[in-house]
Amino acid sequence: MSDRLPSGMLVSAMLRRVNDAGGLAVVRARGDAEGGAILILLDDRAGPPRLVERGIGPDGRVVLIDSAPGDSGPSVEDYWRRRRSRDPDLWVIELDIADAERFAAETILVD
């Protein structure tokens, strides 16, 4: 058994925190409630939309990994739709709030 919290619980907590803080958090695609990966579209008005997801860093700790498709790649929207078509368990969450990455990190990096 894993000590990791279920993906659905992490998503619910993030949605509630962002919405309670006056932002907008939306589930763009619902993934597996227990173990689906979570891809987060950050729209914090400080620049173009970005994508991050929970992953393992070089030191073995859980971190947010930049998942942007790159300048010459597909749009952020096309990128997550393609990822979702290959992984139906993937959650796609959009956060529209100032300092969106902080909300994501404080919620899904807990262990």
mmCIF file of N, CA and C in Angstrom:
data_model
loop_
_atom_site.group_PDB
_atom_site.id
_atom_site.type_symbol
_atom_site.label_atom_id
_atom_site.label_comp_id
_atom_site.label_asym_id
_atom_site.label_seq_id
_atom_site.Cartn_x
_atom_site.Cartn_y
_atom_site.Cartn_z
ATOM 1 N N MET A 1 0.836 -1.181 0.000
ATOM 2 C CA MET A 1 0.000 0.000 0.000
ATOM 3 C C MET A 1 0.886 1.252 0.000
ATOM 4 N N SER A 2 0.468 2.264 -0.730
ATOM 5 C CA SER A 2 1.237 3.488 -0.856
ATOM 6 C C SER A 2 0.782 4.523 0.177
ATOM 7 N N ASP A 3 1.737 5.354 0.602
ATOM 8 C CA ASP A 3 1.411 6.444 1.527
ATOM 9 C C ASP A 3 0.902 7.666 0.777
ATOM 10 N N ARG A 4 0.909 7.603 -0.542
ATOM 11 C CA ARG A 4 0.516 8.737 -1.368
ATOM 12 C C ARG A 4 -0.998 8.935 -1.339
ATOM 13 N N LEU A 5 -1.404 10.194 -1.249
ATOM 14 C CA LEU A 5 -2.833 10.510 -1.256
ATOM 15 C C LEU A 5 -3.416 10.251 -2.640
ATOM 16 N N PRO A 6 -4.667 9.813 -2.730
ATOM 17 C CA PRO A 6 -5.301 9.578 -4.027
ATOM 18 C C PRO A 6 -5.375 10.870 -4.850
ATOM 19 N N SER A 7 -5.236 10.726 -6.147
ATOM 20 C CA SER A 7 -5.252 11.886 -7.058
ATOM 21 C C SER A 7 -6.542 12.685 -6.928
ATOM 22 N N GLY A 8 -7.667 12.002 -6.837
ATOM 23 C CA GLY A 8 -8.947 12.692 -6.723
ATOM 24 C C GLY A 8 -9.021 13.575 -5.491
ATOM 25 N N MET A 9 -8.438 13.126 -4.387
ATOM 26 C CA MET A 9 -8.432 13.913 -3.150
ATOM 27 C C MET A 9 -7.539 15.150 -3.312
ATOM 28 N N LEU A 10 -6.377 14.980 -3.946
ATOM 29 C CA LEU A 10 -5.485 16.119 -4.173
ATOM 30 C C LEU A 10 -6.138 17.158 -5.077
ATOM 31 N N VAL A 11 -6.811 16.698 -6.117
ATOM 32 C CA VAL A 11 -7.490 17.614 -7.041
ATOM 33 C C VAL A 11 -8.597 18.358 -6.306
ATOM 34 N N SER A 12 -9.394 17.664 -5.519
ATOM 35 C CA SER A 12 -10.472 18.320 -4.762
ATOM 36 C C SER A 12 -9.933 19.386 -3.828
ATOM 37 N N ALA A 13 -8.829 19.080 -3.144
ATOM 38 C CA ALA A 13 -8.229 20.049 -2.223
ATOM 39 C C ALA A 13 -7.725 21.279 -2.979
ATOM 40 N N MET A 14 -7.096 21.061 -4.127
ATOM 41 C CA MET A 14 -6.579 22.186 -4.907
ATOM 42 C C MET A 14 -7.719 23.053 -5.431
ATOM 43 N N LEU A 15 -8.776 22.441 -5.931
ATOM 44 C CA LEU A 15 -9.931 23.192 -6.419
ATOM 45 C C LEU A 15 -10.517 24.053 -5.309
ATOM 46 N N ARG A 16 -10.697 23.470 -4.155
ATOM 47 C CA ARG A 16 -11.281 24.204 -3.029
ATOM 48 C C ARG A 16 -10.390 25.357 -2.589
ATOM 49 N N ARG A 17 -9.081 25.117 -2.462
ATOM 50 C CA ARG A 17 -8.159 26.174 -2.015
ATOM 51 C C ARG A 17 -8.153 27.352 -2.976
ATOM 52 N N VAL A 18 -8.075 27.065 -4.273
ATOM 53 C CA VAL A 18 -8.022 28.149 -5.264
ATOM 54 C C VAL A 18 -9.343 28.901 -5.290
ATOM 55 N N ASN A 19 -10.454 28.193 -5.320
ATOM 56 C CA ASN A 19 -11.761 28.848 -5.356
ATOM 57 C C ASN A 19 -12.018 29.650 -4.075
ATOM 58 N N ASP A 20 -11.601 29.131 -2.918
ATOM 59 C CA ASP A 20 -11.760 29.858 -1.659
ATOM 60 C C ASP A 20 -10.916 31.136 -1.619
ATOM 61 N N ALA A 21 -9.812 31.146 -2.366
ATOM 62 C CA ALA A 21 -8.931 32.321 -2.397
ATOM 63 C C ALA A 21 -9.363 33.328 -3.461
ATOM 64 N N GLY A 22 -10.496 33.088 -4.111
ATOM 65 C CA GLY A 22 -11.009 34.043 -5.089
ATOM 66 C C GLY A 22 -10.575 33.782 -6.516
ATOM 67 N N GLY A 23 -9.890 32.677 -6.744
ATOM 68 C CA GLY A 23 -9.466 32.314 -8.093
ATOM 69 C C GLY A 23 -10.466 31.370 -8.736
ATOM 70 N N LEU A 24 -10.088 30.862 -9.872
ATOM 71 C CA LEU A 24 -10.926 29.913 -10.600
ATOM 72 C C LEU A 24 -10.107 28.657 -10.856
ATOM 73 N N ALA A 25 -10.621 27.526 -10.426
ATOM 74 C CA ALA A 25 -9.985 26.232 -10.663
ATOM 75 C C ALA A 25 -11.012 25.342 -11.351
ATOM 76 N N VAL A 26 -10.612 24.765 -12.470
ATOM 77 C CA VAL A 26 -11.534 23.997 -13.292
ATOM 78 C C VAL A 26 -10.910 22.659 -13.664
ATOM 79 N N VAL A 27 -11.704 21.603 -13.601
ATOM 80 C CA VAL A 27 -11.265 20.296 -14.090
ATOM 81 C C VAL A 27 -11.537 20.261 -15.589
ATOM 82 N N ARG A 28 -10.475 20.252 -16.388
ATOM 83 C CA ARG A 28 -10.614 20.184 -17.847
ATOM 84 C C ARG A 28 -10.807 18.739 -18.298
ATOM 85 N N ALA A 29 -10.215 17.784 -17.556
ATOM 86 C CA ALA A 29 -10.390 16.355 -17.851
ATOM 87 C C ALA A 29 -10.243 15.586 -16.542
ATOM 88 N N ARG A 30 -11.188 14.714 -16.287
ATOM 89 C CA ARG A 30 -11.186 13.923 -15.050
ATOM 90 C C ARG A 30 -10.417 12.625 -15.289
ATOM 91 N N GLY A 31 -9.472 12.351 -14.396
ATOM 92 C CA GLY A 31 -8.657 11.147 -14.522
ATOM 93 C C GLY A 31 -9.036 10.098 -13.500
ATOM 94 N N ASP A 32 -8.149 9.137 -13.306
ATOM 95 C CA ASP A 32 -8.369 8.069 -12.344
ATOM 96 C C ASP A 32 -8.328 8.638 -10.932
ATOM 97 N N ALA A 33 -9.340 8.315 -10.143
ATOM 98 C CA ALA A 33 -9.470 8.887 -8.800
ATOM 99 C C ALA A 33 -8.362 8.439 -7.857
ATOM 100 N N GLU A 34 -7.811 7.258 -8.073
ATOM 101 C CA GLU A 34 -6.795 6.739 -7.163
ATOM 102 C C GLU A 34 -5.376 7.117 -7.559
ATOM 103 N N GLY A 35 -4.997 6.888 -8.810
ATOM 104 C CA GLY A 35 -3.595 7.031 -9.168
ATOM 105 C C GLY A 35 -3.298 7.796 -10.436
ATOM 106 N N GLY A 36 -4.247 8.526 -10.968
ATOM 107 C CA GLY A 36 -3.995 9.265 -12.202
ATOM 108 C C GLY A 36 -3.000 10.390 -12.007
ATOM 109 N N ALA A 37 -2.169 10.616 -13.017
ATOM 110 C CA ALA A 37 -1.246 11.751 -12.989
ATOM 111 C C ALA A 37 -2.058 13.045 -13.062
ATOM 112 N N ILE A 38 -1.489 14.127 -12.555
ATOM 113 C CA ILE A 38 -2.178 15.417 -12.540
ATOM 114 C C ILE A 38 -1.352 16.422 -13.326
ATOM 115 N N LEU A 39 -1.909 16.902 -14.427
ATOM 116 C CA LEU A 39 -1.286 17.924 -15.258
ATOM 117 C C LEU A 39 -2.019 19.232 -14.973
ATOM 118 N N ILE A 40 -1.276 20.277 -14.638
ATOM 119 C CA ILE A 40 -1.898 21.535 -14.218
ATOM 120 C C ILE A 40 -1.554 22.637 -15.197
ATOM 121 N N LEU A 41 -2.589 23.266 -15.724
ATOM 122 C CA LEU A 41 -2.431 24.409 -16.609
ATOM 123 C C LEU A 41 -2.463 25.649 -15.727
ATOM 124 N N LEU A 42 -1.338 26.344 -15.654
ATOM 125 C CA LEU A 42 -1.208 27.532 -14.800
ATOM 126 C C LEU A 42 -1.489 28.778 -15.628
ATOM 127 N N ASP A 43 -2.511 29.502 -15.250
ATOM 128 C CA ASP A 43 -2.858 30.745 -15.928
ATOM 129 C C ASP A 43 -2.879 31.837 -14.870
ATOM 130 N N ASP A 44 -1.671 32.326 -14.507
ATOM 131 C CA ASP A 44 -1.599 33.270 -13.393
ATOM 132 C C ASP A 44 -1.417 34.719 -13.836
ATOM 133 N N ARG A 45 -1.679 35.009 -15.083
ATOM 134 C CA ARG A 45 -1.660 36.366 -15.642
ATOM 135 C C ARG A 45 -0.272 36.996 -15.666
ATOM 136 N N ALA A 46 0.750 36.305 -15.214
ATOM 137 C CA ALA A 46 2.108 36.850 -15.207
ATOM 138 C C ALA A 46 2.842 36.533 -16.507
ATOM 139 N N GLY A 47 2.205 35.820 -17.375
ATOM 140 C CA GLY A 47 2.829 35.422 -18.631
ATOM 141 C C GLY A 47 1.936 34.434 -19.360
ATOM 142 N N PRO A 48 2.484 33.775 -20.359
ATOM 143 C CA PRO A 48 1.677 32.800 -21.095
ATOM 144 C C PRO A 48 1.342 31.597 -20.219
ATOM 145 N N PRO A 49 0.276 30.879 -20.547
ATOM 146 C CA PRO A 49 -0.080 29.689 -19.767
ATOM 147 C C PRO A 49 1.067 28.676 -19.772
ATOM 148 N N ARG A 50 1.220 27.986 -18.641
ATOM 149 C CA ARG A 50 2.255 26.962 -18.503
ATOM 150 C C ARG A 50 1.639 25.675 -18.012
ATOM 151 N N LEU A 51 2.335 24.576 -18.264
ATOM 152 C CA LEU A 51 1.912 23.278 -17.771
ATOM 153 C C LEU A 51 2.957 22.729 -16.815
ATOM 154 N N VAL A 52 2.501 22.221 -15.680
ATOM 155 C CA VAL A 52 3.383 21.546 -14.725
ATOM 156 C C VAL A 52 2.695 20.272 -14.276
ATOM 157 N N GLU A 53 3.497 19.333 -13.786
ATOM 158 C CA GLU A 53 2.929 18.110 -13.225
ATOM 159 C C GLU A 53 3.816 17.597 -12.112
ATOM 160 N N ARG A 54 3.235 16.766 -11.289
ATOM 161 C CA ARG A 54 3.956 16.180 -10.163
ATOM 162 C C ARG A 54 4.905 15.119 -10.706
ATOM 163 N N GLY A 55 6.138 15.174 -10.243
ATOM 164 C CA GLY A 55 7.128 14.197 -10.673
ATOM 165 C C GLY A 55 8.212 14.044 -9.628
ATOM 166 N N ILE A 56 9.189 13.231 -9.941
ATOM 167 C CA ILE A 56 10.302 12.987 -9.033
ATOM 168 C C ILE A 56 11.517 13.758 -9.546
ATOM 169 N N GLY A 57 12.091 14.591 -8.686
ATOM 170 C CA GLY A 57 13.262 15.377 -9.042
ATOM 171 C C GLY A 57 14.534 14.555 -8.964
ATOM 172 N N PRO A 58 15.672 15.145 -9.348
ATOM 173 C CA PRO A 58 16.945 14.436 -9.356
ATOM 174 C C PRO A 58 17.374 13.931 -7.982
ATOM 175 N N ASP A 59 16.886 14.572 -6.929
ATOM 176 C CA ASP A 59 17.251 14.147 -5.576
ATOM 177 C C ASP A 59 16.258 13.144 -4.993
ATOM 178 N N GLY A 60 15.285 12.704 -5.797
ATOM 179 C CA GLY A 60 14.313 11.709 -5.346
ATOM 180 C C GLY A 60 13.105 12.288 -4.644
ATOM 181 N N ARG A 61 13.048 13.598 -4.508
ATOM 182 C CA ARG A 61 11.907 14.249 -3.850
ATOM 183 C C ARG A 61 10.825 14.575 -4.868
ATOM 184 N N VAL A 62 9.601 14.687 -4.401
ATOM 185 C CA VAL A 62 8.476 15.049 -5.264
ATOM 186 C C VAL A 62 8.552 16.537 -5.573
ATOM 187 N N VAL A 63 8.468 16.889 -6.863
ATOM 188 C CA VAL A 63 8.574 18.275 -7.315
ATOM 189 C C VAL A 63 7.552 18.537 -8.418
ATOM 190 N N LEU A 64 7.364 19.813 -8.745
ATOM 191 C CA LEU A 64 6.581 20.178 -9.922
ATOM 192 C C LEU A 64 7.537 20.263 -11.101
ATOM 193 N N ILE A 65 7.222 19.536 -12.152
ATOM 194 C CA ILE A 65 8.058 19.496 -13.345
ATOM 195 C C ILE A 65 7.385 20.297 -14.445
ATOM 196 N N ASP A 66 8.159 21.166 -15.082
ATOM 197 C CA ASP A 66 7.650 21.944 -16.210
ATOM 198 C C ASP A 66 7.379 20.986 -17.361
ATOM 199 N N SER A 67 6.161 20.986 -17.878
ATOM 200 C CA SER A 67 5.762 20.070 -18.941
ATOM 201 C C SER A 67 5.396 20.806 -20.213
ATOM 202 N N ALA A 68 5.937 21.988 -20.389
ATOM 203 C CA ALA A 68 5.609 22.801 -21.558
ATOM 204 C C ALA A 68 6.074 22.108 -22.837
ATOM 205 N N PRO A 69 5.301 22.255 -23.903
ATOM 206 C CA PRO A 69 5.666 21.623 -25.166
ATOM 207 C C PRO A 69 6.822 22.308 -25.881
ATOM 208 N N GLY A 70 7.263 23.466 -25.430
ATOM 209 C CA GLY A 70 8.349 24.193 -26.082
ATOM 210 C C GLY A 70 7.824 25.223 -27.064
ATOM 211 N N ASP A 71 8.688 26.142 -27.458
ATOM 212 C CA ASP A 71 8.280 27.237 -28.341
ATOM 213 C C ASP A 71 7.846 26.759 -29.720
ATOM 214 N N SER A 72 8.539 25.761 -30.254
ATOM 215 C CA SER A 72 8.213 25.305 -31.611
ATOM 216 C C SER A 72 7.206 24.158 -31.610
ATOM 217 N N GLY A 73 6.768 23.725 -30.443
ATOM 218 C CA GLY A 73 5.837 22.610 -30.340
ATOM 219 C C GLY A 73 4.395 23.054 -30.461
ATOM 220 N N PRO A 74 3.481 22.148 -30.146
ATOM 221 C CA PRO A 74 2.053 22.473 -30.218
ATOM 222 C C PRO A 74 1.653 23.476 -29.143
ATOM 223 N N SER A 75 0.467 24.028 -29.274
ATOM 224 C CA SER A 75 -0.038 24.934 -28.250
ATOM 225 C C SER A 75 -0.254 24.147 -26.957
ATOM 226 N N VAL A 76 -0.368 24.868 -25.850
ATOM 227 C CA VAL A 76 -0.610 24.227 -24.559
ATOM 228 C C VAL A 76 -1.884 23.388 -24.624
ATOM 229 N N GLU A 77 -2.913 23.933 -25.243
ATOM 230 C CA GLU A 77 -4.198 23.223 -25.371
ATOM 231 C C GLU A 77 -4.035 21.931 -26.168
ATOM 232 N N ASP A 78 -3.368 22.002 -27.318
ATOM 233 C CA ASP A 78 -3.146 20.807 -28.146
ATOM 234 C C ASP A 78 -2.294 19.777 -27.415
ATOM 235 N N TYR A 79 -1.299 20.263 -26.677
ATOM 236 C CA TYR A 79 -0.400 19.371 -25.953
ATOM 237 C C TYR A 79 -1.153 18.536 -24.921
ATOM 238 N N TRP A 80 -1.958 19.209 -24.072
ATOM 239 C CA TRP A 80 -2.634 18.420 -23.040
ATOM 240 C C TRP A 80 -3.688 17.515 -23.644
ATOM 241 N N ARG A 81 -4.322 17.913 -24.712
ATOM 242 C CA ARG A 81 -5.316 17.039 -25.356
ATOM 243 C C ARG A 81 -4.656 15.787 -25.940
ATOM 244 N N ARG A 82 -3.473 15.957 -26.518
ATOM 245 C CA ARG A 82 -2.746 14.807 -27.045
ATOM 246 C C ARG A 82 -2.318 13.884 -25.917
ATOM 247 N N ARG A 83 -1.794 14.468 -24.834
ATOM 248 C CA ARG A 83 -1.411 13.647 -23.672
ATOM 249 C C ARG A 83 -2.614 12.878 -23.137
ATOM 250 N N ARG A 84 -3.728 13.541 -23.033
ATOM 251 C CA ARG A 84 -4.947 12.927 -22.495
ATOM 252 C C ARG A 84 -5.435 11.792 -23.399
ATOM 253 N N SER A 85 -5.292 11.952 -24.715
ATOM 254 C CA SER A 85 -5.740 10.894 -25.629
ATOM 255 C C SER A 85 -4.906 9.623 -25.446
ATOM 256 N N ARG A 86 -3.656 9.771 -25.001
ATOM 257 C CA ARG A 86 -2.790 8.610 -24.767
ATOM 258 C C ARG A 86 -2.887 8.080 -23.336
ATOM 259 N N ASP A 87 -3.389 8.900 -22.421
ATOM 260 C CA ASP A 87 -3.478 8.512 -21.014
ATOM 261 C C ASP A 87 -4.837 8.919 -20.455
ATOM 262 N N PRO A 88 -5.835 8.043 -20.564
ATOM 263 C CA PRO A 88 -7.180 8.407 -20.091
ATOM 264 C C PRO A 88 -7.271 8.572 -18.575
ATOM 265 N N ASP A 89 -6.239 8.162 -17.829
ATOM 266 C CA ASP A 89 -6.224 8.334 -16.371
ATOM 267 C C ASP A 89 -5.711 9.708 -15.953
ATOM 268 N N LEU A 90 -5.253 10.512 -16.908
ATOM 269 C CA LEU A 90 -4.653 11.815 -16.635
ATOM 270 C C LEU A 90 -5.709 12.847 -16.241
ATOM 271 N N TRP A 91 -5.450 13.528 -15.128
ATOM 272 C CA TRP A 91 -6.253 14.679 -14.723
ATOM 273 C C TRP A 91 -5.661 15.918 -15.386
ATOM 274 N N VAL A 92 -6.502 16.816 -15.874
ATOM 275 C CA VAL A 92 -6.043 18.098 -16.395
ATOM 276 C C VAL A 92 -6.813 19.182 -15.653
ATOM 277 N N ILE A 93 -6.087 19.997 -14.917
ATOM 278 C CA ILE A 93 -6.684 21.023 -14.067
ATOM 279 C C ILE A 93 -6.178 22.385 -14.513
ATOM 280 N N GLU A 94 -7.071 23.362 -14.610
ATOM 281 C CA GLU A 94 -6.675 24.727 -14.947
ATOM 282 C C GLU A 94 -6.842 25.601 -13.716
ATOM 283 N N LEU A 95 -5.786 26.343 -13.385
ATOM 284 C CA LEU A 95 -5.821 27.277 -12.260
ATOM 285 C C LEU A 95 -5.660 28.683 -12.787
ATOM 286 N N ASP A 96 -6.628 29.529 -12.495
ATOM 287 C CA ASP A 96 -6.583 30.935 -12.908
ATOM 288 C C ASP A 96 -6.613 31.786 -11.647
ATOM 289 N N ILE A 97 -5.412 32.082 -11.157
ATOM 290 C CA ILE A 97 -5.261 32.859 -9.926
ATOM 291 C C ILE A 97 -3.828 33.386 -9.888
ATOM 292 N N ALA A 98 -3.627 34.505 -9.228
ATOM 293 C CA ALA A 98 -2.265 35.012 -9.055
ATOM 294 C C ALA A 98 -1.450 33.984 -8.276
ATOM 295 N N ASP A 99 -0.218 33.759 -8.698
ATOM 296 C CA ASP A 99 0.691 32.806 -8.052
ATOM 297 C C ASP A 99 0.129 31.383 -8.075
ATOM 298 N N ALA A 100 -0.391 30.980 -9.228
ATOM 299 C CA ALA A 100 -1.026 29.669 -9.386
ATOM 300 C C ALA A 100 -0.076 28.519 -9.061
ATOM 301 N N GLU A 101 1.192 28.665 -9.415
ATOM 302 C CA GLU A 101 2.146 27.576 -9.156
ATOM 303 C C GLU A 101 2.290 27.312 -7.657
ATOM 304 N N ARG A 102 2.233 28.356 -6.856
ATOM 305 C CA ARG A 102 2.319 28.177 -5.404
ATOM 306 C C ARG A 102 1.142 27.353 -4.887
ATOM 307 N N PHE A 103 -0.071 27.646 -5.378
ATOM 308 C CA PHE A 103 -1.243 26.876 -4.953
ATOM 309 C C PHE A 103 -1.095 25.405 -5.336
ATOM 310 N N ALA A 104 -0.601 25.170 -6.547
ATOM 311 C CA ALA A 104 -0.408 23.790 -6.993
ATOM 312 C C ALA A 104 0.626 23.075 -6.111
ATOM 313 N N ALA A 105 1.753 23.729 -5.883
ATOM 314 C CA ALA A 105 2.825 23.127 -5.103
ATOM 315 C C ALA A 105 2.387 22.840 -3.669
ATOM 316 N N GLU A 106 1.723 23.799 -3.040
ATOM 317 C CA GLU A 106 1.310 23.610 -1.656
ATOM 318 C C GLU A 106 0.278 22.496 -1.502
ATOM 319 N N THR A 107 -0.419 22.192 -2.568
ATOM 320 C CA THR A 107 -1.470 21.169 -2.480
ATOM 321 C C THR A 107 -0.970 19.783 -2.900
ATOM 322 N N ILE A 108 -0.319 19.678 -4.044
ATOM 323 C CA ILE A 108 -0.002 18.329 -4.538
ATOM 324 C C ILE A 108 1.383 17.834 -4.186
ATOM 325 N N LEU A 109 2.216 18.647 -3.568
ATOM 326 C CA LEU A 109 3.540 18.174 -3.183
ATOM 327 C C LEU A 109 3.588 17.662 -1.758
ATOM 328 N N VAL A 110 2.455 17.554 -1.115
ATOM 329 C CA VAL A 110 2.412 17.030 0.250
ATOM 330 C C VAL A 110 2.587 15.516 0.213
ATOM 331 N N ASP A 111 3.257 14.984 1.197
ATOM 332 C CA ASP A 111 3.413 13.539 1.300
ATOM 333 C C ASP A 111 3.063 13.073 2.688
#
